[in-house]
């Protein structure tokens, strides 16, 4: 009969050290390994235990995540921990979203996605922003937009319907530098399709399906900040890690991007988005698997 000490030693061997093939570990065992625990403690300090518990709770309450590759979930959680952002869906700072990697045997994996609130939070921490915002633009609100001078005439009192025609982002730094950008809804949709990792590029899934406007606002805000904003270390990490799949070396604790690369066939499908050569507007065919409804009644040009 085993003694208490021998049982403790056996449990330590099972949870304290990663096995030769960590990909075969369950999420709870993976998060319980010494290497992973130390990594979270190094990043979060005393908050690490609570954060790890929140990750387990998140997965236990999401049947899709529960079926996803544990390593991809753990590394997505590590990215959120590095940025010191909670993974609570109700808060909207960061998410772990499951998707099927059809290039890896249709295996279901977790993908780190930063919400627009997460980008705002990271920008605020820099202490360099006087103003920062990104919002949907409804039909009737946009009077004019000059892409060259970035002059925008916007009147929220002129809203004529709840149909969203685009998204606008703006920031002003403490030193007076300011920037405005505007994307039509068609431009946002073209970006979504081009960067969709699912086999069906036009299909809405994950956060895009549950909260399209929030993801669209995030897309515009990310473009605005990554091109013209103050890129702190956290912001650089966020831009680099957003919407990626990561894995971690359990020996060194280093993260590595393993996001599926596009094949030549994917590029031909996703990049072949028809556009009007004169206006640059995206032209969507009738057979877009139900996506045409996103644009019905939405004009990309302001009404006179």
Short mmCIF file of C-alpha atoms in Angstrom, two decimals:
data_model
loop_
_atom_site.label_atom_id
_atom_site.label_comp_id
_atom_site.label_asym_id
_atom_site.label_seq_id
_atom_site.Cartn_x
_atom_site.Cartn_y
_atom_site.Cartn_z
CA UNK A 1 0.00 0.00 0.00
CA UNK A 2 1.34 3.36 -0.99
CA UNK A 3 2.29 5.81 1.75
CA UNK A 4 1.09 9.45 1.81
CA UNK A 5 4.59 10.60 0.80
CA UNK A 6 4.70 8.27 -2.20
CA UNK A 7 1.26 9.47 -3.34
CA UNK A 8 2.37 13.09 -3.04
CA UNK A 9 5.52 12.35 -5.02
CA UNK A 10 3.45 10.69 -7.73
CA UNK A 11 1.09 13.68 -7.94
CA UNK A 12 4.07 16.02 -8.15
CA UNK A 13 5.47 14.00 -11.03
CA UNK A 14 2.12 14.09 -12.83
CA UNK A 15 1.41 17.80 -12.39
CA UNK A 16 4.78 19.33 -11.66
CA UNK A 17 6.65 18.43 -14.81
CA UNK A 18 5.44 18.46 -18.38
CA UNK A 19 5.49 15.11 -20.17
CA UNK A 20 7.44 14.52 -23.35
CA UNK A 21 4.40 15.35 -25.46
CA UNK A 22 2.56 18.34 -23.89
CA UNK A 23 0.07 18.30 -26.74
CA UNK A 24 -1.52 15.21 -25.16
CA UNK A 25 -2.13 16.96 -21.83
CA UNK A 26 -5.52 18.25 -20.78
CA UNK A 27 -5.87 21.97 -20.09
CA UNK A 28 -6.05 21.53 -16.31
CA UNK A 29 -2.87 19.41 -16.26
CA UNK A 30 -1.13 21.82 -18.61
CA UNK A 31 -1.97 24.85 -16.46
CA UNK A 32 -0.89 22.88 -13.40
CA UNK A 33 2.60 22.13 -14.69
CA UNK A 34 5.47 23.89 -12.90
CA UNK A 35 6.76 25.59 -16.05
CA UNK A 36 3.38 27.09 -16.92
CA UNK A 37 2.59 28.09 -13.34
CA UNK A 38 5.95 29.83 -13.02
CA UNK A 39 5.40 31.63 -16.31
CA UNK A 40 2.05 33.02 -15.14
CA UNK A 41 3.52 33.95 -11.75
CA UNK A 42 6.40 35.80 -13.42
CA UNK A 43 3.92 37.79 -15.48
CA UNK A 44 1.05 38.35 -13.03
CA UNK A 45 2.58 37.85 -9.59
CA UNK A 46 -0.06 37.32 -6.91
CA UNK A 47 -2.86 37.60 -9.48
CA UNK A 48 -1.72 34.48 -11.35
CA UNK A 49 -3.79 31.93 -9.44
CA UNK A 50 -6.99 33.91 -9.89
CA UNK A 51 -6.28 34.44 -13.58
CA UNK A 52 -5.64 30.72 -14.20
CA UNK A 53 -8.88 29.88 -12.38
CA UNK A 54 -10.77 32.32 -14.60
CA UNK A 55 -9.35 30.61 -17.71
CA UNK A 56 -10.51 27.20 -16.48
CA UNK A 57 -13.94 28.64 -15.68
CA UNK A 58 -14.13 30.24 -19.12
CA UNK A 59 -13.38 26.95 -20.87
CA UNK A 60 -15.69 24.91 -18.62
CA UNK A 61 -18.58 27.20 -19.55
CA UNK A 62 -17.90 27.13 -23.29
CA UNK A 63 -18.41 23.75 -24.97
CA UNK A 64 -16.54 24.87 -28.10
CA UNK A 65 -13.46 25.94 -26.15
CA UNK A 66 -13.65 22.77 -24.09
CA UNK A 67 -13.16 20.79 -27.31
CA UNK A 68 -10.23 22.94 -28.48
CA UNK A 69 -6.51 22.15 -28.35
CA UNK A 70 -5.36 22.83 -24.74
CA UNK A 71 -1.97 24.23 -25.78
CA UNK A 72 -3.56 26.87 -28.02
CA UNK A 73 -5.92 27.91 -25.21
CA UNK A 74 -3.11 28.11 -22.68
CA UNK A 75 -0.90 30.22 -24.93
CA UNK A 76 -3.80 32.54 -25.80
CA UNK A 77 -4.33 32.99 -22.06
CA UNK A 78 -0.62 33.73 -21.67
CA UNK A 79 -0.85 36.55 -24.21
CA UNK A 80 -3.77 38.07 -22.29
CA UNK A 81 -1.81 37.72 -19.06
CA UNK A 82 1.24 39.42 -20.62
CA UNK A 83 -1.00 42.35 -21.58
CA UNK A 84 -2.67 42.25 -18.13
CA UNK A 85 -6.14 42.02 -19.68
CA UNK A 86 -9.01 39.87 -18.33
CA UNK A 87 -10.59 37.20 -20.54
CA UNK A 88 -14.13 37.78 -19.28
CA UNK A 89 -16.44 37.88 -22.32
CA UNK A 90 -18.72 40.37 -20.58
CA UNK A 91 -15.89 42.90 -20.22
CA UNK A 92 -14.83 42.75 -23.87
CA UNK A 93 -11.11 43.41 -23.41
CA UNK A 94 -9.82 40.13 -24.86
CA UNK A 95 -11.19 36.80 -26.02
CA UNK A 96 -10.15 33.22 -26.75
CA UNK A 97 -12.14 32.20 -29.81
CA UNK A 98 -12.26 28.62 -31.14
CA UNK A 99 -11.79 27.92 -34.84
CA UNK A 100 -11.11 24.85 -36.94
CA UNK A 101 -7.66 24.64 -38.52
CA UNK A 102 -8.54 22.71 -41.67
CA UNK A 103 -4.85 22.63 -42.62
CA UNK A 104 -4.09 20.65 -39.46
CA UNK A 105 -6.60 17.83 -39.76
CA UNK A 106 -9.55 20.14 -39.05
CA UNK A 107 -8.33 20.36 -35.44
CA UNK A 108 -10.17 22.86 -33.25
CA UNK A 109 -7.89 25.46 -31.70
CA UNK A 110 -8.14 28.59 -29.58
CA UNK A 111 -7.23 31.95 -31.09
CA UNK A 112 -6.36 35.10 -29.15
CA UNK A 113 -8.46 38.11 -30.15
CA UNK A 114 -8.10 41.55 -28.62
CA UNK A 115 -11.30 43.57 -28.26
CA UNK A 116 -11.50 47.27 -29.06
CA UNK A 117 -11.72 47.99 -25.33
CA UNK A 118 -8.38 46.21 -24.96
CA UNK A 119 -6.75 48.53 -27.50
CA UNK A 120 -8.20 51.56 -25.73
CA UNK A 121 -6.96 50.25 -22.38
CA UNK A 122 -3.41 49.78 -23.70
CA UNK A 123 -3.43 53.23 -25.31
CA UNK A 124 -4.59 54.85 -22.06
CA UNK A 125 -1.75 53.21 -20.14
CA UNK A 126 0.79 55.05 -22.28
CA UNK A 127 -0.46 58.37 -20.87
CA UNK A 128 0.03 60.01 -24.28
CA UNK A 129 -3.57 60.32 -25.48
CA UNK A 130 -5.80 63.31 -24.86
CA UNK A 131 -8.70 61.86 -26.86
CA UNK A 132 -9.35 58.44 -28.40
CA UNK A 133 -12.53 56.96 -29.85
CA UNK A 134 -13.95 54.75 -32.60
CA UNK A 135 -17.66 54.37 -33.38
CA UNK A 136 -20.09 53.04 -36.00
CA UNK A 137 -21.44 55.59 -38.48
CA UNK A 138 -25.16 55.34 -39.21
CA UNK A 139 -26.95 56.24 -42.41
CA UNK A 140 -27.39 60.01 -42.71
CA UNK A 141 -24.64 60.95 -40.21
CA UNK A 142 -21.76 61.22 -42.70
CA UNK A 143 -21.89 64.34 -44.83
CA UNK A 144 -18.44 64.14 -46.41
CA UNK A 145 -15.06 62.42 -46.02
CA UNK A 146 -11.77 63.40 -47.71
CA UNK A 147 -9.25 60.54 -47.54
CA UNK A 148 -6.33 62.82 -48.42
CA UNK A 149 -6.88 65.69 -45.98
CA UNK A 150 -8.83 63.52 -43.48
CA UNK A 151 -11.47 66.20 -43.25
CA UNK A 152 -14.72 64.65 -42.10
CA UNK A 153 -18.12 66.27 -41.79
CA UNK A 154 -20.08 64.22 -39.28
CA UNK A 155 -23.48 65.10 -37.84
CA UNK A 156 -24.97 62.56 -35.38
CA UNK A 157 -28.20 64.57 -35.32
CA UNK A 158 -28.82 63.71 -38.98
CA UNK A 159 -29.16 59.97 -38.44
CA UNK A 160 -31.91 58.61 -40.71
CA UNK A 161 -31.86 54.91 -39.79
CA UNK A 162 -30.09 52.25 -37.70
CA UNK A 163 -28.24 50.97 -40.77
CA UNK A 164 -24.45 51.15 -40.26
CA UNK A 165 -22.60 52.43 -43.34
CA UNK A 166 -19.07 52.62 -41.90
CA UNK A 167 -16.79 53.14 -38.91
CA UNK A 168 -14.73 56.16 -37.89
CA UNK A 169 -11.73 56.35 -35.56
CA UNK A 170 -9.99 59.39 -34.08
CA UNK A 171 -7.23 60.24 -31.63
CA UNK A 172 -5.42 63.31 -30.39
CA UNK A 173 -2.13 63.10 -28.52
CA UNK A 174 -1.10 65.40 -25.68
CA UNK A 175 1.43 67.02 -28.04
CA UNK A 176 -1.40 68.07 -30.39
CA UNK A 177 -0.93 65.45 -33.10
CA UNK A 178 -4.28 64.07 -34.26
CA UNK A 179 -5.50 61.51 -36.76
CA UNK A 180 -8.85 60.47 -38.23
CA UNK A 181 -9.69 57.42 -40.34
CA UNK A 182 -12.92 56.17 -41.89
CA UNK A 183 -13.73 52.73 -43.29
CA UNK A 184 -16.91 51.90 -45.18
CA UNK A 185 -18.71 48.75 -44.07
CA UNK A 186 -17.68 47.14 -47.36
CA UNK A 187 -14.01 47.85 -46.60
CA UNK A 188 -14.36 46.28 -43.15
CA UNK A 189 -16.08 43.23 -44.64
CA UNK A 190 -13.37 42.85 -47.29
CA UNK A 191 -10.75 42.94 -44.52
CA UNK A 192 -12.67 40.34 -42.50
CA UNK A 193 -12.97 37.95 -45.44
CA UNK A 194 -9.32 38.37 -46.42
CA UNK A 195 -8.12 37.54 -42.90
CA UNK A 196 -10.70 34.85 -42.10
CA UNK A 197 -8.87 31.62 -41.20
CA UNK A 198 -11.94 29.44 -41.76
CA UNK A 199 -12.33 27.44 -44.94
CA UNK A 200 -15.51 29.34 -45.77
CA UNK A 201 -14.09 32.87 -45.94
CA UNK A 202 -17.45 34.66 -46.09
CA UNK A 203 -19.07 32.85 -43.17
CA UNK A 204 -19.50 34.87 -39.98
CA UNK A 205 -18.17 33.08 -36.91
CA UNK A 206 -16.93 33.75 -33.37
CA UNK A 207 -17.03 37.35 -32.17
CA UNK A 208 -17.67 38.57 -35.71
CA UNK A 209 -20.96 36.65 -35.60
CA UNK A 210 -21.96 37.61 -32.05
CA UNK A 211 -20.83 41.25 -32.13
CA UNK A 212 -20.00 42.42 -35.65
CA UNK A 213 -19.88 46.15 -34.86
CA UNK A 214 -17.48 45.68 -31.93
CA UNK A 215 -15.05 43.74 -34.14
CA UNK A 216 -15.41 46.29 -36.94
CA UNK A 217 -14.64 49.13 -34.52
CA UNK A 218 -11.63 47.13 -33.27
CA UNK A 219 -10.39 46.69 -36.84
CA UNK A 220 -10.50 50.43 -37.52
CA UNK A 221 -8.98 51.27 -34.13
CA UNK A 222 -6.17 48.73 -34.57
CA UNK A 223 -5.33 50.15 -38.00
CA UNK A 224 -5.39 53.70 -36.64
CA UNK A 225 -3.17 53.01 -33.63
CA UNK A 226 -0.71 50.64 -35.31
CA UNK A 227 -0.04 53.09 -38.15
CA UNK A 228 -0.07 56.45 -36.38
CA UNK A 229 -0.35 55.90 -32.62
CA UNK A 230 2.19 55.64 -29.82
CA UNK A 231 3.50 52.05 -29.99
CA UNK A 232 4.38 51.11 -26.43
CA UNK A 233 5.83 47.65 -25.76
CA UNK A 234 2.39 46.38 -24.75
CA UNK A 235 0.81 47.87 -27.86
CA UNK A 236 3.44 46.25 -30.10
CA UNK A 237 2.76 42.90 -28.41
CA UNK A 238 -0.98 43.38 -28.86
CA UNK A 239 -0.76 44.23 -32.56
CA UNK A 240 1.61 41.31 -33.21
CA UNK A 241 -0.43 38.76 -31.24
CA UNK A 242 -3.97 39.82 -32.11
CA UNK A 243 -5.93 37.18 -34.07
CA UNK A 244 -3.07 34.67 -34.01
CA UNK A 245 -2.58 31.10 -32.80
CA UNK A 246 0.39 30.62 -30.48
CA UNK A 247 2.24 27.73 -28.90
CA UNK A 248 4.69 27.75 -26.00
CA UNK A 249 7.96 25.88 -25.47
CA UNK A 250 7.45 24.37 -22.01
CA UNK A 251 11.21 24.18 -21.47
CA UNK A 252 12.01 27.83 -22.20
CA UNK A 253 8.56 29.39 -21.75
CA UNK A 254 8.89 31.18 -25.10
CA UNK A 255 5.80 31.81 -27.24
CA UNK A 256 5.84 31.05 -30.96
CA UNK A 257 3.31 32.06 -33.63
CA UNK A 258 1.85 29.00 -35.39
CA UNK A 259 -1.01 30.75 -37.18
CA UNK A 260 -1.88 28.78 -40.34
CA UNK A 261 -0.32 30.37 -43.40
CA UNK A 262 -2.37 31.07 -46.48
CA UNK A 263 -1.82 28.78 -49.42
CA UNK A 264 -1.74 30.01 -53.00
CA UNK A 265 -5.32 28.78 -53.36
CA UNK A 266 -6.42 30.76 -50.29
CA UNK A 267 -4.80 33.90 -51.63
CA UNK A 268 -6.59 33.52 -54.93
CA UNK A 269 -9.94 33.06 -53.21
CA UNK A 270 -9.68 35.61 -50.41
CA UNK A 271 -7.81 38.33 -52.26
CA UNK A 272 -9.91 38.17 -55.42
CA UNK A 273 -12.44 40.70 -54.09
CA UNK A 274 -14.10 42.54 -56.99
CA UNK A 275 -13.74 46.33 -56.84
CA UNK A 276 -14.93 49.21 -58.97
CA UNK A 277 -11.73 50.49 -60.69
CA UNK A 278 -12.99 54.09 -60.59
CA UNK A 279 -14.40 54.37 -57.08
CA UNK A 280 -12.45 51.61 -55.35
CA UNK A 281 -15.68 50.34 -53.77
CA UNK A 282 -16.07 46.61 -53.17
CA UNK A 283 -18.63 44.92 -55.43
CA UNK A 284 -20.29 41.87 -53.88
CA UNK A 285 -21.90 39.24 -56.13
CA UNK A 286 -25.37 37.93 -55.34
CA UNK A 287 -24.14 34.49 -54.18
CA UNK A 288 -22.25 35.62 -51.07
CA UNK A 289 -23.79 33.03 -48.75
CA UNK A 290 -26.13 35.42 -47.04
CA UNK A 291 -23.59 38.22 -46.56
CA UNK A 292 -25.41 40.53 -48.98
CA UNK A 293 -27.94 41.29 -46.24
CA UNK A 294 -25.20 43.16 -44.38
CA UNK A 295 -25.24 45.84 -47.03
CA UNK A 296 -28.85 46.04 -48.12
CA UNK A 297 -30.07 49.58 -47.82
CA UNK A 298 -26.60 50.86 -46.87
CA UNK A 299 -25.14 53.50 -49.13
CA UNK A 300 -21.37 53.90 -49.22
CA UNK A 301 -21.78 57.49 -50.38
CA UNK A 302 -23.32 60.18 -48.16
CA UNK A 303 -26.72 61.32 -49.21
CA UNK A 304 -27.05 64.81 -50.61
#
